[in-house]
CSV table of C-alpha atoms and ligand atoms in Angstrom, one decimal:
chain,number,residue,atom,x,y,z
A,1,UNK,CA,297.0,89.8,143.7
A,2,UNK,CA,295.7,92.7,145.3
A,3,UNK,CA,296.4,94.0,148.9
A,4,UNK,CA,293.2,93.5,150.7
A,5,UNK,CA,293.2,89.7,149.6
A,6,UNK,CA,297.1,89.7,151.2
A,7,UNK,CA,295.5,90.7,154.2
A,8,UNK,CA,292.1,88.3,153.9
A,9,UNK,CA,294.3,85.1,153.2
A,10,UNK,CA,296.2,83.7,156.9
A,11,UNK,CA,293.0,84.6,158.6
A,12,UNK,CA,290.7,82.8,155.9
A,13,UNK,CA,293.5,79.9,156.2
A,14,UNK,CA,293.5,79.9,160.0
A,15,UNK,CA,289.8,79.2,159.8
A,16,UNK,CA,289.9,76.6,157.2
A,17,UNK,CA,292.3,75.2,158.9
A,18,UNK,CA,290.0,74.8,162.5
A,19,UNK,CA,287.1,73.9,160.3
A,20,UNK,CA,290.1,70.8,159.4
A,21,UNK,CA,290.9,69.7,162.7
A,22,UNK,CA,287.2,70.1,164.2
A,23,UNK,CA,286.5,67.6,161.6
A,24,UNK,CA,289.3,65.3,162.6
A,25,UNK,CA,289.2,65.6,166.2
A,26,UNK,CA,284.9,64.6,165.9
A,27,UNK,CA,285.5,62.1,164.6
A,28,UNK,CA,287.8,60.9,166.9
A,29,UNK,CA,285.5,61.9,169.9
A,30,UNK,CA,282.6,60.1,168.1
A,31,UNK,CA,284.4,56.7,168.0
A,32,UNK,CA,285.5,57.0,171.1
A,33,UNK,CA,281.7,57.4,172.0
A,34,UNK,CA,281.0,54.5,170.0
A,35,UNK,CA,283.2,52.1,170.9
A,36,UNK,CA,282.2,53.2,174.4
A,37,UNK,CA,278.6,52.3,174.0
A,38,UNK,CA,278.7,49.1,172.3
A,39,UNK,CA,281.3,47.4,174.8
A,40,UNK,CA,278.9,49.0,177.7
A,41,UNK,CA,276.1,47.1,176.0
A,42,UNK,CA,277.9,43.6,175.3
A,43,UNK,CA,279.4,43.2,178.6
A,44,UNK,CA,276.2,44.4,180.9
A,45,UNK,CA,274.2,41.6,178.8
A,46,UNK,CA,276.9,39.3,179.0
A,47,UNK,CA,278.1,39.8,182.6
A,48,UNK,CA,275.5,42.6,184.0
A,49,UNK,CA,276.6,45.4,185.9
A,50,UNK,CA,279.2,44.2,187.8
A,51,UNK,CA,281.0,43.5,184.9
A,52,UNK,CA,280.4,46.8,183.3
A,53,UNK,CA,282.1,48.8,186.0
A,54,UNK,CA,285.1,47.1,184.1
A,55,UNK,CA,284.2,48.9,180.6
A,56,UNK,CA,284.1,52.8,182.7
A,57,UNK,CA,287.4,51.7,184.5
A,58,UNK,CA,289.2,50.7,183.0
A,59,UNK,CA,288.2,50.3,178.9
A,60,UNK,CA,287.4,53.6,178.6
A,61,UNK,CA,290.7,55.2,179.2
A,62,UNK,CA,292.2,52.2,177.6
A,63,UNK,CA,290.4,53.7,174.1
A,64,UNK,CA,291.0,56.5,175.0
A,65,UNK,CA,294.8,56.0,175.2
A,66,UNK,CA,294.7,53.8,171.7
A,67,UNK,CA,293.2,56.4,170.0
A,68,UNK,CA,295.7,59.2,171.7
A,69,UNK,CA,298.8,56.9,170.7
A,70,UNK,CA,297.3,56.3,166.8
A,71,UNK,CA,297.2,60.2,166.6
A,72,UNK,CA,299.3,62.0,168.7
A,73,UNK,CA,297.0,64.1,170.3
A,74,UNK,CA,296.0,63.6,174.2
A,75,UNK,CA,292.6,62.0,174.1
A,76,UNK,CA,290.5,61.8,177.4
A,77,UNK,CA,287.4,62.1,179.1
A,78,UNK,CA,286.2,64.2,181.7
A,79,UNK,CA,283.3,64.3,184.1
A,80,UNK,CA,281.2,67.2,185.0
A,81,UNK,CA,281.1,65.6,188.3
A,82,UNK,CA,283.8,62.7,189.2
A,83,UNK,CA,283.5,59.9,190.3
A,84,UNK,CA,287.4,59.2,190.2
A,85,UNK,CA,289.1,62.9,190.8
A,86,UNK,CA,292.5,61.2,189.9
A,87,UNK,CA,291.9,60.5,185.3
A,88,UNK,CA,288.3,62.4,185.3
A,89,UNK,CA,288.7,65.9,186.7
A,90,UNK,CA,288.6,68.9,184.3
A,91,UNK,CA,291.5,70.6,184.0
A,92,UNK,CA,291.3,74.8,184.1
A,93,UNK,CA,290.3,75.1,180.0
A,94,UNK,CA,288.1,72.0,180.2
A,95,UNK,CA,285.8,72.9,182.6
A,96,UNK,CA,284.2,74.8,179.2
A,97,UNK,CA,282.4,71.5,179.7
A,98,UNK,CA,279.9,73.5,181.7
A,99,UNK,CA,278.6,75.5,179.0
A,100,UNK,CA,277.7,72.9,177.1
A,101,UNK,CA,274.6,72.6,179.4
A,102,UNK,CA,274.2,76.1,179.4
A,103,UNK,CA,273.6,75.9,175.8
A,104,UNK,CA,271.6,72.8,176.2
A,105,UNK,CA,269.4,75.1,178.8
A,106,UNK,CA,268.7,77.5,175.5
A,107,UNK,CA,267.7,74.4,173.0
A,108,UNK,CA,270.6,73.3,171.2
A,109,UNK,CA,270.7,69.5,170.7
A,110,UNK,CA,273.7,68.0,173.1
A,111,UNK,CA,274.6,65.8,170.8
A,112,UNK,CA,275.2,67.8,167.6
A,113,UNK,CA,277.8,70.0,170.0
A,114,UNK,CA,281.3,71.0,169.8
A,115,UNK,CA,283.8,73.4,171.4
A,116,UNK,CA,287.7,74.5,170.4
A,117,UNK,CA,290.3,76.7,170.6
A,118,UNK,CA,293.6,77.6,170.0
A,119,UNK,CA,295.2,77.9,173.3
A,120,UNK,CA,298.7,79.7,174.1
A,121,UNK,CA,300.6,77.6,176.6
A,122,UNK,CA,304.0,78.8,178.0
A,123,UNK,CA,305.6,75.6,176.1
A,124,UNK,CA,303.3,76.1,172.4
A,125,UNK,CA,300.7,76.4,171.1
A,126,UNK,CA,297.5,73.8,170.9
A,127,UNK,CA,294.0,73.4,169.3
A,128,UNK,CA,291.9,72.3,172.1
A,129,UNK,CA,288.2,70.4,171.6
A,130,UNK,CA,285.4,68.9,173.6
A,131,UNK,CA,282.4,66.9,172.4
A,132,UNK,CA,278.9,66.5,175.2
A,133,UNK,CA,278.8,63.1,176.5
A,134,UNK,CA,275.8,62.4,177.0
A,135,UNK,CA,273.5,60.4,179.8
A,136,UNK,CA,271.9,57.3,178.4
A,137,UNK,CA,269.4,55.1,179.9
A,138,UNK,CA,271.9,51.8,181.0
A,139,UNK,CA,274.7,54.5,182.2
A,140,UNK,CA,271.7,55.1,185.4
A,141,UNK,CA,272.7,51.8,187.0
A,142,UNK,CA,275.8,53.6,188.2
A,143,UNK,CA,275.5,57.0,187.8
A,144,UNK,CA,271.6,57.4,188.1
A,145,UNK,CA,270.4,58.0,191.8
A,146,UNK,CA,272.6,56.3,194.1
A,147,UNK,CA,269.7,54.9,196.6
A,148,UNK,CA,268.3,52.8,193.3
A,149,UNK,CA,271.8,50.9,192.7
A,150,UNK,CA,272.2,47.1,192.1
A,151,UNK,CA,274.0,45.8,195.5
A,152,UNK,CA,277.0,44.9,193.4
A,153,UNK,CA,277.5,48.0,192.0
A,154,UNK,CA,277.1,49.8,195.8
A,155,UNK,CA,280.0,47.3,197.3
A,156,UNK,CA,282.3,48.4,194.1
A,157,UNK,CA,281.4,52.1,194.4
A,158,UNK,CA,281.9,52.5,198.0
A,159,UNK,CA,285.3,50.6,197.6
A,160,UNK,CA,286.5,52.0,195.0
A,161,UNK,CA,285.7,55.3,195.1
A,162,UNK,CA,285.5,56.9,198.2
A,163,UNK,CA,285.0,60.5,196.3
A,164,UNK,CA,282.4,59.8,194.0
A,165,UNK,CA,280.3,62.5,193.1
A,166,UNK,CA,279.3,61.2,189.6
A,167,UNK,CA,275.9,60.0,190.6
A,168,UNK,CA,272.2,61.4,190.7
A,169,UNK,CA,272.1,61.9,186.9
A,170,UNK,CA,268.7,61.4,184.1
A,171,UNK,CA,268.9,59.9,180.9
A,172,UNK,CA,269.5,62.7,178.9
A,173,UNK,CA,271.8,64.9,181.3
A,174,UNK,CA,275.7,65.7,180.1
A,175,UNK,CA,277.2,63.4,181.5
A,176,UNK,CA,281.2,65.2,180.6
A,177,UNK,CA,283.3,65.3,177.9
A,178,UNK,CA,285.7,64.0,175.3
A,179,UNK,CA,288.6,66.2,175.7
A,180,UNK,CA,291.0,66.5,173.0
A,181,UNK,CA,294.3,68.2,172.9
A,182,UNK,CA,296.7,68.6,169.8
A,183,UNK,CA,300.0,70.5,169.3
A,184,UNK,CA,299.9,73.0,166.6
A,185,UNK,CA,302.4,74.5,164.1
A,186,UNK,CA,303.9,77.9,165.2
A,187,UNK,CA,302.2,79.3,162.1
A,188,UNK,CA,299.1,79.5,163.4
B,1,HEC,C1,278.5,49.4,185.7
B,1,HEC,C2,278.8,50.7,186.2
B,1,HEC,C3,278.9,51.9,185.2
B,1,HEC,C4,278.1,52.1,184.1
B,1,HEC,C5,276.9,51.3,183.6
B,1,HEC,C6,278.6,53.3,183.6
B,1,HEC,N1,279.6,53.8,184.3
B,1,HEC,FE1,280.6,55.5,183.9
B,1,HEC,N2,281.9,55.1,185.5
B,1,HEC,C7,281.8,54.0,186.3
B,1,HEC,C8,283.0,54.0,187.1
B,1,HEC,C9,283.4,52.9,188.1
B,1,HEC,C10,283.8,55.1,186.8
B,1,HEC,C11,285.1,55.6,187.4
B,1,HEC,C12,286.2,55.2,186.4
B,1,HEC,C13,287.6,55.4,186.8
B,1,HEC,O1,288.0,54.7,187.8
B,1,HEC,O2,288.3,56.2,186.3
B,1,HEC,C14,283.0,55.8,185.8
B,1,HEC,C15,283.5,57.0,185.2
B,1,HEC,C16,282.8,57.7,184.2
B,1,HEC,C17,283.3,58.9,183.5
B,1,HEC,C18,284.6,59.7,183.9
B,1,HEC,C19,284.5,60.8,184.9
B,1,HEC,C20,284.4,60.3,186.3
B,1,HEC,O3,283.3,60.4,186.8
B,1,HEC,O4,285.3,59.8,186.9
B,1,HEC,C21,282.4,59.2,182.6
B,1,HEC,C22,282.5,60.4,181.6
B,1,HEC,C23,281.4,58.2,182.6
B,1,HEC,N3,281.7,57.3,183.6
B,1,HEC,C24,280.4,58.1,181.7
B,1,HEC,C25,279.5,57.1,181.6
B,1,HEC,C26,278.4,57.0,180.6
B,1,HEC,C27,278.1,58.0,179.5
B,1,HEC,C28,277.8,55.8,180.8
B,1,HEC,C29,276.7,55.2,179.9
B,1,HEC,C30,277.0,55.0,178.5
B,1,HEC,C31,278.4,55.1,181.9
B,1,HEC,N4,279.4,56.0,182.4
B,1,HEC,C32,278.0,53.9,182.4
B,1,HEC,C33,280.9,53.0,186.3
B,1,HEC,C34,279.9,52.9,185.3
């Protein structure tokens, strides 16, 4: 084996080895997504929006913590603007999230985009990921322009959440994040 491929090898690994877990943790981000969506759907036809508030309350981080507990990664979701500071606040490496809509701004396709790193904490080391959520049409009744709110959904809001800034949004508009966090091996 010759010297230069000694010295090509870790780093080749330590890429093939992102390239891995970017793969693992979109498709954990993109079920989350999924699962998301369709219970959004089913429960605003079945019990309107009223009922839906339930599925961003509270089903959401219940996936979320189903899929964190299958893996052993933290799974989450944050907001670019919150709507309840306590579980969707970006933490200091997260709020990356905003360059997702800078890269938006130059043409890339939301949807298709992905971010990670491997971050040094003072307890280890960690691979890092987020993946766009993005705005669609039925997520306006509650985080569209306040003013054109079902009544329902402005007595649970103003309830609920007296900090809410997670309003005033389009169809289309990033919406936050899936936020994934994974311990890695001190090799890397
Ligand atoms: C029926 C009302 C309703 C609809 C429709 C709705 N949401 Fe929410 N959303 C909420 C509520 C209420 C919260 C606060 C959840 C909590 O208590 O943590 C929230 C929180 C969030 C958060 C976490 C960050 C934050 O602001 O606290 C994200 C991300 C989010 N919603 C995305 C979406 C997306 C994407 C859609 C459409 C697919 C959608 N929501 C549709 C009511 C709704």
């Amino acid at each position: 084996m010759s010297a230069a491929l000694l010295v090509v090898l870790p780093v080749g690994g330590e890429a093939a080895g992102l390239a891995e877990y970017d793969k693992a943790a979109s498709e954990v981000a993109t079920t989350l997504i999924r699962q998301f969506g369709e219970a959004m759907r089913r429960e605003m036809a079945k019990g309107g929006p009223a009922e839906a508030v339930k599925v961003c309350a509270d089903l959401a981080p219940e996936l979320a913590g189903r899929l964190s507990r299958e893996r052993g990664w933290r799974v989450t979701r944050v907001g670019t603007r919150v709507r309840n500071p306590l579980l969707g606040m970006p933490d200091v490496w997260e709020q990356v999230v905003a360059t997702f809509a800078e890269r938006a701004a130059k043409g890339e396709d939301l949807m298709g985009m992905t971010y990670s790193e491997i971050v040094t904490e003072p307890n280890g080391r960690y691979y890092r990921f987020m993946k766009p959520i993005v705005v669609q049409p039925h997520c306006l009744l509650c985080h569209g322009p306040a003013e054109h709110f079902p009544e329902e959904v402005k007595a649970v809001l103003k309830g609920k959440y007296p900090f809410d800034q997670a309003t005033g949004y389009q169809a289309g508009d990033l919406r936050g994040a899936v936020s994934i966090k994974r311990p890695v091996g001190a090799d890397w």
